[in-house]
């Protein structure tokens, strides 16, 4: 369980993000891509991968495992202003932070030799990482952005309505089972025991299309606190049959993608953080 400790100042500074975050969605979609399920938002990419190969996934899969830790520097706060702003922030990450986070990742899995260049802050290595993120986002996530934005926007309006009508504590009670508000602590379903003290900085809630199992927080507590959670599916989405949408993108071919991409099909048994 994650316990988020609020002060009165934190409550005053807590808000919901302005919309879907492009790099959070890009990174978390890499989990969905390797799960044993089909997602309409990734159908176009899956067909592209069948036809043209893995492309940037060789780089991204090495840094974003199917489950468990992935580096905080892949989801900078600047991404809220757009994918290019986020990529600039990725490429500007201080060398010490790059090295620290990749060292933490290497404690969970072996990294390829080229990852050393990222850890050393080599400009060419960082440009290649940004290029991989940009290409994958453009081909996999951007085509589905209207669907992503619709779900995230609807969820955001729900939280904002509660905030405007009854205040931040009422909003904290709208999240249901994954998060329980027991003043002054928000208890969050989480795979590990962790305490997060906001210390007057407040908290930004980031609704996400691709966040699935449980909410996510950054590991580095010196960074601006965020909590990424699964946006509620809209009634419009639930009324649509998934089958026809997948057939539109060549659904039968999608079954071959996990093997093609070198991924391991299945659901996440342990998640980040």
Short mmCIF file of C-alpha atoms in Angstrom, two decimals:
data_model
loop_
_atom_site.label_atom_id
_atom_site.label_comp_id
_atom_site.label_asym_id
_atom_site.label_seq_id
_atom_site.Cartn_x
_atom_site.Cartn_y
_atom_site.Cartn_z
CA UNK A 1 0.00 0.00 0.00
CA UNK A 2 1.06 3.57 -0.73
CA UNK A 3 0.14 6.11 1.94
CA UNK A 4 0.14 9.71 0.74
CA UNK A 5 0.34 12.17 3.63
CA UNK A 6 -1.39 15.53 3.14
CA UNK A 7 -1.15 18.78 5.07
CA UNK A 8 -3.62 21.65 4.75
CA UNK A 9 -1.18 23.27 2.33
CA UNK A 10 -1.05 20.09 0.25
CA UNK A 11 -4.83 19.97 -0.01
CA UNK A 12 -4.87 23.55 -1.26
CA UNK A 13 -2.31 22.71 -3.95
CA UNK A 14 -3.81 19.42 -5.13
CA UNK A 15 -5.31 19.37 -8.63
CA UNK A 16 -6.15 17.19 -11.62
CA UNK A 17 -3.90 17.41 -14.69
CA UNK A 18 -5.19 19.49 -17.60
CA UNK A 19 -5.44 16.46 -19.88
CA UNK A 20 -3.81 13.24 -21.02
CA UNK A 21 -0.02 13.28 -20.68
CA UNK A 22 1.60 12.13 -23.96
CA UNK A 23 4.72 10.52 -22.48
CA UNK A 24 2.90 8.79 -19.64
CA UNK A 25 0.48 7.36 -22.23
CA UNK A 26 3.36 6.40 -24.52
CA UNK A 27 5.30 4.58 -21.80
CA UNK A 28 2.29 2.86 -20.24
CA UNK A 29 1.04 1.72 -23.64
CA UNK A 30 4.20 -0.39 -23.87
CA UNK A 31 2.73 -2.51 -21.07
CA UNK A 32 -0.57 -2.89 -22.89
CA UNK A 33 1.21 -3.80 -26.11
CA UNK A 34 2.73 -6.86 -24.45
CA UNK A 35 -0.33 -8.06 -22.61
CA UNK A 36 -2.45 -10.93 -23.86
CA UNK A 37 -5.32 -8.67 -24.89
CA UNK A 38 -6.17 -6.39 -27.78
CA UNK A 39 -6.73 -2.70 -27.26
CA UNK A 40 -8.43 -0.61 -29.95
CA UNK A 41 -6.04 2.24 -29.21
CA UNK A 42 -3.06 0.09 -30.24
CA UNK A 43 -4.60 -1.80 -33.12
CA UNK A 44 -3.08 0.44 -35.81
CA UNK A 45 0.38 0.09 -34.30
CA UNK A 46 0.09 -3.68 -34.04
CA UNK A 47 -0.72 -3.94 -37.72
CA UNK A 48 2.16 -1.59 -38.56
CA UNK A 49 4.52 -3.80 -36.51
CA UNK A 50 3.36 -6.92 -38.31
CA UNK A 51 4.11 -5.29 -41.66
CA UNK A 52 7.25 -3.31 -40.89
CA UNK A 53 8.94 -4.84 -37.85
CA UNK A 54 9.73 -3.65 -34.36
CA UNK A 55 11.31 -0.27 -35.10
CA UNK A 56 11.80 1.72 -31.86
CA UNK A 57 10.61 -1.08 -29.59
CA UNK A 58 14.10 -2.59 -29.30
CA UNK A 59 15.12 0.55 -27.43
CA UNK A 60 11.94 1.13 -25.47
CA UNK A 61 11.33 -2.43 -24.33
CA UNK A 62 14.82 -2.49 -22.81
CA UNK A 63 13.99 0.51 -20.62
CA UNK A 64 10.32 -0.29 -19.90
CA UNK A 65 9.92 -3.90 -18.71
CA UNK A 66 6.54 -5.68 -18.91
CA UNK A 67 6.16 -5.00 -15.18
CA UNK A 68 8.13 -3.41 -12.37
CA UNK A 69 10.30 -0.34 -12.25
CA UNK A 70 11.03 1.94 -15.18
CA UNK A 71 13.01 5.21 -14.99
CA UNK A 72 11.30 8.39 -13.88
CA UNK A 73 13.14 10.40 -16.53
CA UNK A 74 10.94 8.83 -19.22
CA UNK A 75 7.88 10.68 -17.88
CA UNK A 76 9.00 14.27 -17.11
CA UNK A 77 6.51 16.85 -15.90
CA UNK A 78 7.21 18.95 -19.02
CA UNK A 79 5.30 16.35 -21.03
CA UNK A 80 2.07 17.98 -19.88
CA UNK A 81 2.86 20.72 -22.43
CA UNK A 82 3.17 18.27 -25.33
CA UNK A 83 5.29 15.41 -26.54
CA UNK A 84 8.09 17.62 -27.90
CA UNK A 85 8.39 19.50 -24.61
CA UNK A 86 8.57 16.14 -22.86
CA UNK A 87 11.26 14.85 -25.19
CA UNK A 88 13.33 17.99 -24.67
CA UNK A 89 13.13 17.35 -20.93
CA UNK A 90 14.19 13.71 -21.41
CA UNK A 91 17.24 14.81 -23.39
CA UNK A 92 18.06 17.45 -20.76
CA UNK A 93 17.98 15.07 -17.79
CA UNK A 94 21.08 15.61 -15.60
CA UNK A 95 23.73 12.94 -16.05
CA UNK A 96 23.74 11.96 -12.37
CA UNK A 97 20.02 11.31 -12.46
CA UNK A 98 20.29 9.27 -15.66
CA UNK A 99 23.01 7.16 -14.10
CA UNK A 100 21.12 6.69 -10.81
CA UNK A 101 17.87 5.62 -12.45
CA UNK A 102 19.50 3.25 -14.93
CA UNK A 103 21.50 1.72 -12.10
CA UNK A 104 18.23 1.12 -10.26
CA UNK A 105 16.74 -0.44 -13.40
CA UNK A 106 19.80 -2.69 -13.85
CA UNK A 107 19.13 -4.10 -10.40
CA UNK A 108 15.91 -5.58 -11.78
CA UNK A 109 17.07 -6.66 -15.24
CA UNK A 110 20.17 -6.82 -17.45
CA UNK A 111 20.55 -3.79 -19.71
CA UNK A 112 22.04 -3.82 -23.22
CA UNK A 113 25.45 -2.26 -23.73
CA UNK A 114 24.09 0.78 -25.52
CA UNK A 115 22.20 1.84 -22.38
CA UNK A 116 25.54 2.92 -20.92
CA UNK A 117 25.54 5.83 -23.35
CA UNK A 118 22.22 7.04 -21.94
CA UNK A 119 23.53 6.68 -18.41
CA UNK A 120 26.54 8.80 -19.31
CA UNK A 121 24.35 11.46 -20.88
CA UNK A 122 25.89 11.06 -24.34
CA UNK A 123 23.99 13.37 -26.71
CA UNK A 124 23.80 10.78 -29.50
CA UNK A 125 22.35 8.15 -27.15
CA UNK A 126 19.78 10.58 -25.78
CA UNK A 127 18.80 11.69 -29.28
CA UNK A 128 18.27 8.05 -30.23
CA UNK A 129 16.09 7.52 -27.16
CA UNK A 130 14.03 10.61 -27.99
CA UNK A 131 13.73 9.46 -31.61
CA UNK A 132 12.43 6.07 -30.48
CA UNK A 133 9.88 7.65 -28.15
CA UNK A 134 8.79 10.11 -30.84
CA UNK A 135 8.44 7.45 -33.55
CA UNK A 136 6.51 5.06 -31.36
CA UNK A 137 4.27 7.84 -30.06
CA UNK A 138 3.58 9.04 -33.60
CA UNK A 139 2.73 5.57 -34.94
CA UNK A 140 1.12 3.93 -31.92
CA UNK A 141 -0.39 6.54 -29.64
CA UNK A 142 -1.15 9.65 -31.72
CA UNK A 143 -3.66 7.87 -34.05
CA UNK A 144 -5.70 6.94 -30.97
CA UNK A 145 -5.39 10.32 -29.27
CA UNK A 146 -9.07 11.26 -29.79
CA UNK A 147 -10.09 8.09 -27.94
CA UNK A 148 -7.49 8.67 -25.23
CA UNK A 149 -8.44 12.34 -24.83
CA UNK A 150 -12.15 11.49 -24.69
CA UNK A 151 -11.75 9.05 -21.80
CA UNK A 152 -9.27 11.20 -19.89
CA UNK A 153 -11.33 14.34 -20.45
CA UNK A 154 -14.52 12.73 -19.17
CA UNK A 155 -12.75 11.46 -16.06
CA UNK A 156 -11.17 14.85 -15.47
CA UNK A 157 -14.53 16.58 -15.64
CA UNK A 158 -15.90 14.18 -13.02
CA UNK A 159 -13.08 15.03 -10.59
CA UNK A 160 -13.26 18.76 -11.34
CA UNK A 161 -17.00 18.79 -10.70
CA UNK A 162 -16.51 17.25 -7.25
CA UNK A 163 -13.68 19.69 -6.55
CA UNK A 164 -15.73 22.72 -7.57
CA UNK A 165 -18.88 21.63 -5.75
CA UNK A 166 -17.52 20.30 -2.48
CA UNK A 167 -13.76 20.81 -2.29
CA UNK A 168 -10.64 18.72 -2.61
CA UNK A 169 -11.53 16.20 0.09
CA UNK A 170 -14.75 15.38 -1.74
CA UNK A 171 -12.72 14.86 -4.90
CA UNK A 172 -10.39 12.51 -3.04
CA UNK A 173 -13.42 10.36 -2.22
CA UNK A 174 -14.42 9.94 -5.89
CA UNK A 175 -11.71 7.45 -6.85
CA UNK A 176 -13.35 4.35 -5.44
CA UNK A 177 -11.62 1.12 -4.51
CA UNK A 178 -8.02 1.88 -5.62
CA UNK A 179 -7.78 4.95 -3.35
CA UNK A 180 -9.33 5.55 0.06
CA UNK A 181 -9.30 8.96 1.73
CA UNK A 182 -8.73 8.62 5.48
CA UNK A 183 -7.81 12.18 6.50
CA UNK A 184 -5.05 13.24 6.35
CA UNK A 185 -3.83 10.16 4.43
CA UNK A 186 -4.79 8.83 1.01
CA UNK A 187 -4.38 5.05 0.97
CA UNK A 188 -3.58 3.73 -2.49
CA UNK A 189 -3.54 0.10 -3.65
CA UNK A 190 0.13 -0.56 -4.43
CA UNK A 191 2.41 -3.59 -4.83
CA UNK A 192 4.84 -2.42 -2.11
CA UNK A 193 4.62 -0.63 1.21
CA UNK A 194 5.52 3.02 0.81
CA UNK A 195 5.00 6.36 2.55
CA UNK A 196 4.89 9.58 0.51
CA UNK A 197 4.98 12.88 2.40
CA UNK A 198 3.95 15.74 0.13
CA UNK A 199 5.46 18.39 2.43
CA UNK A 200 3.37 21.28 1.14
CA UNK A 201 3.95 20.59 -2.56
CA UNK A 202 0.47 19.26 -3.26
CA UNK A 203 -0.31 16.39 -5.63
CA UNK A 204 -1.22 16.30 -9.31
CA UNK A 205 -3.63 13.50 -10.26
CA UNK A 206 -3.03 12.35 -13.84
CA UNK A 207 -5.89 10.33 -15.38
CA UNK A 208 -4.56 7.85 -17.93
CA UNK A 209 -6.02 5.69 -20.66
CA UNK A 210 -3.27 3.04 -20.45
CA UNK A 211 -2.81 2.87 -16.67
CA UNK A 212 -4.45 -0.41 -15.71
CA UNK A 213 -3.59 -2.35 -12.59
CA UNK A 214 -3.15 0.30 -9.92
CA UNK A 215 -2.12 3.96 -9.60
CA UNK A 216 1.53 4.89 -10.20
CA UNK A 217 3.82 7.39 -8.51
CA UNK A 218 7.34 8.51 -9.30
CA UNK A 219 10.06 6.76 -7.32
CA UNK A 220 12.18 9.87 -6.76
CA UNK A 221 10.35 11.75 -4.02
CA UNK A 222 12.36 14.91 -4.78
CA UNK A 223 10.40 15.27 -8.05
CA UNK A 224 7.03 17.07 -8.14
CA UNK A 225 4.52 14.53 -6.77
CA UNK A 226 2.12 12.97 -9.25
CA UNK A 227 -0.28 10.05 -9.04
CA UNK A 228 -1.26 8.45 -12.34
CA UNK A 229 -4.48 6.44 -12.26
CA UNK A 230 -6.78 4.64 -14.67
CA UNK A 231 -9.34 6.99 -16.18
CA UNK A 232 -12.87 5.64 -16.07
CA UNK A 233 -14.19 4.16 -19.29
CA UNK A 234 -16.93 6.34 -20.74
CA UNK A 235 -20.44 5.07 -21.42
CA UNK A 236 -19.87 5.71 -25.14
CA UNK A 237 -16.82 3.45 -25.15
CA UNK A 238 -18.59 0.71 -23.25
CA UNK A 239 -21.42 0.72 -25.77
CA UNK A 240 -19.08 0.16 -28.70
CA UNK A 241 -18.17 -3.39 -29.67
CA UNK A 242 -14.42 -3.88 -29.81
CA UNK A 243 -14.51 -6.53 -32.52
CA UNK A 244 -15.52 -4.36 -35.48
CA UNK A 245 -12.97 -1.71 -34.53
CA UNK A 246 -10.17 -4.27 -34.48
CA UNK A 247 -11.23 -5.79 -37.77
CA UNK A 248 -10.96 -2.33 -39.25
CA UNK A 249 -7.25 -2.51 -38.48
CA UNK A 250 -6.74 -6.11 -39.56
CA UNK A 251 -7.62 -7.91 -36.34
CA UNK A 252 -6.48 -11.45 -37.25
CA UNK A 253 -2.90 -10.32 -37.71
CA UNK A 254 -2.81 -8.88 -34.20
CA UNK A 255 -2.58 -12.32 -32.62
CA UNK A 256 0.98 -12.67 -33.93
CA UNK A 257 2.29 -9.44 -32.43
CA UNK A 258 3.58 -10.64 -29.02
CA UNK A 259 5.90 -13.11 -30.71
CA UNK A 260 6.92 -10.67 -33.40
CA UNK A 261 7.87 -8.03 -30.85
CA UNK A 262 9.76 -10.43 -28.64
CA UNK A 263 7.34 -9.71 -25.80
CA UNK A 264 5.90 -12.13 -23.33
CA UNK A 265 2.14 -12.37 -23.49
CA UNK A 266 0.22 -12.30 -20.27
CA UNK A 267 -0.90 -9.88 -17.62
CA UNK A 268 1.32 -7.94 -15.26
CA UNK A 269 1.83 -9.81 -12.01
CA UNK A 270 3.71 -6.96 -10.38
CA UNK A 271 3.70 -3.37 -11.42
CA UNK A 272 5.88 -0.35 -11.14
CA UNK A 273 7.03 1.14 -7.85
#
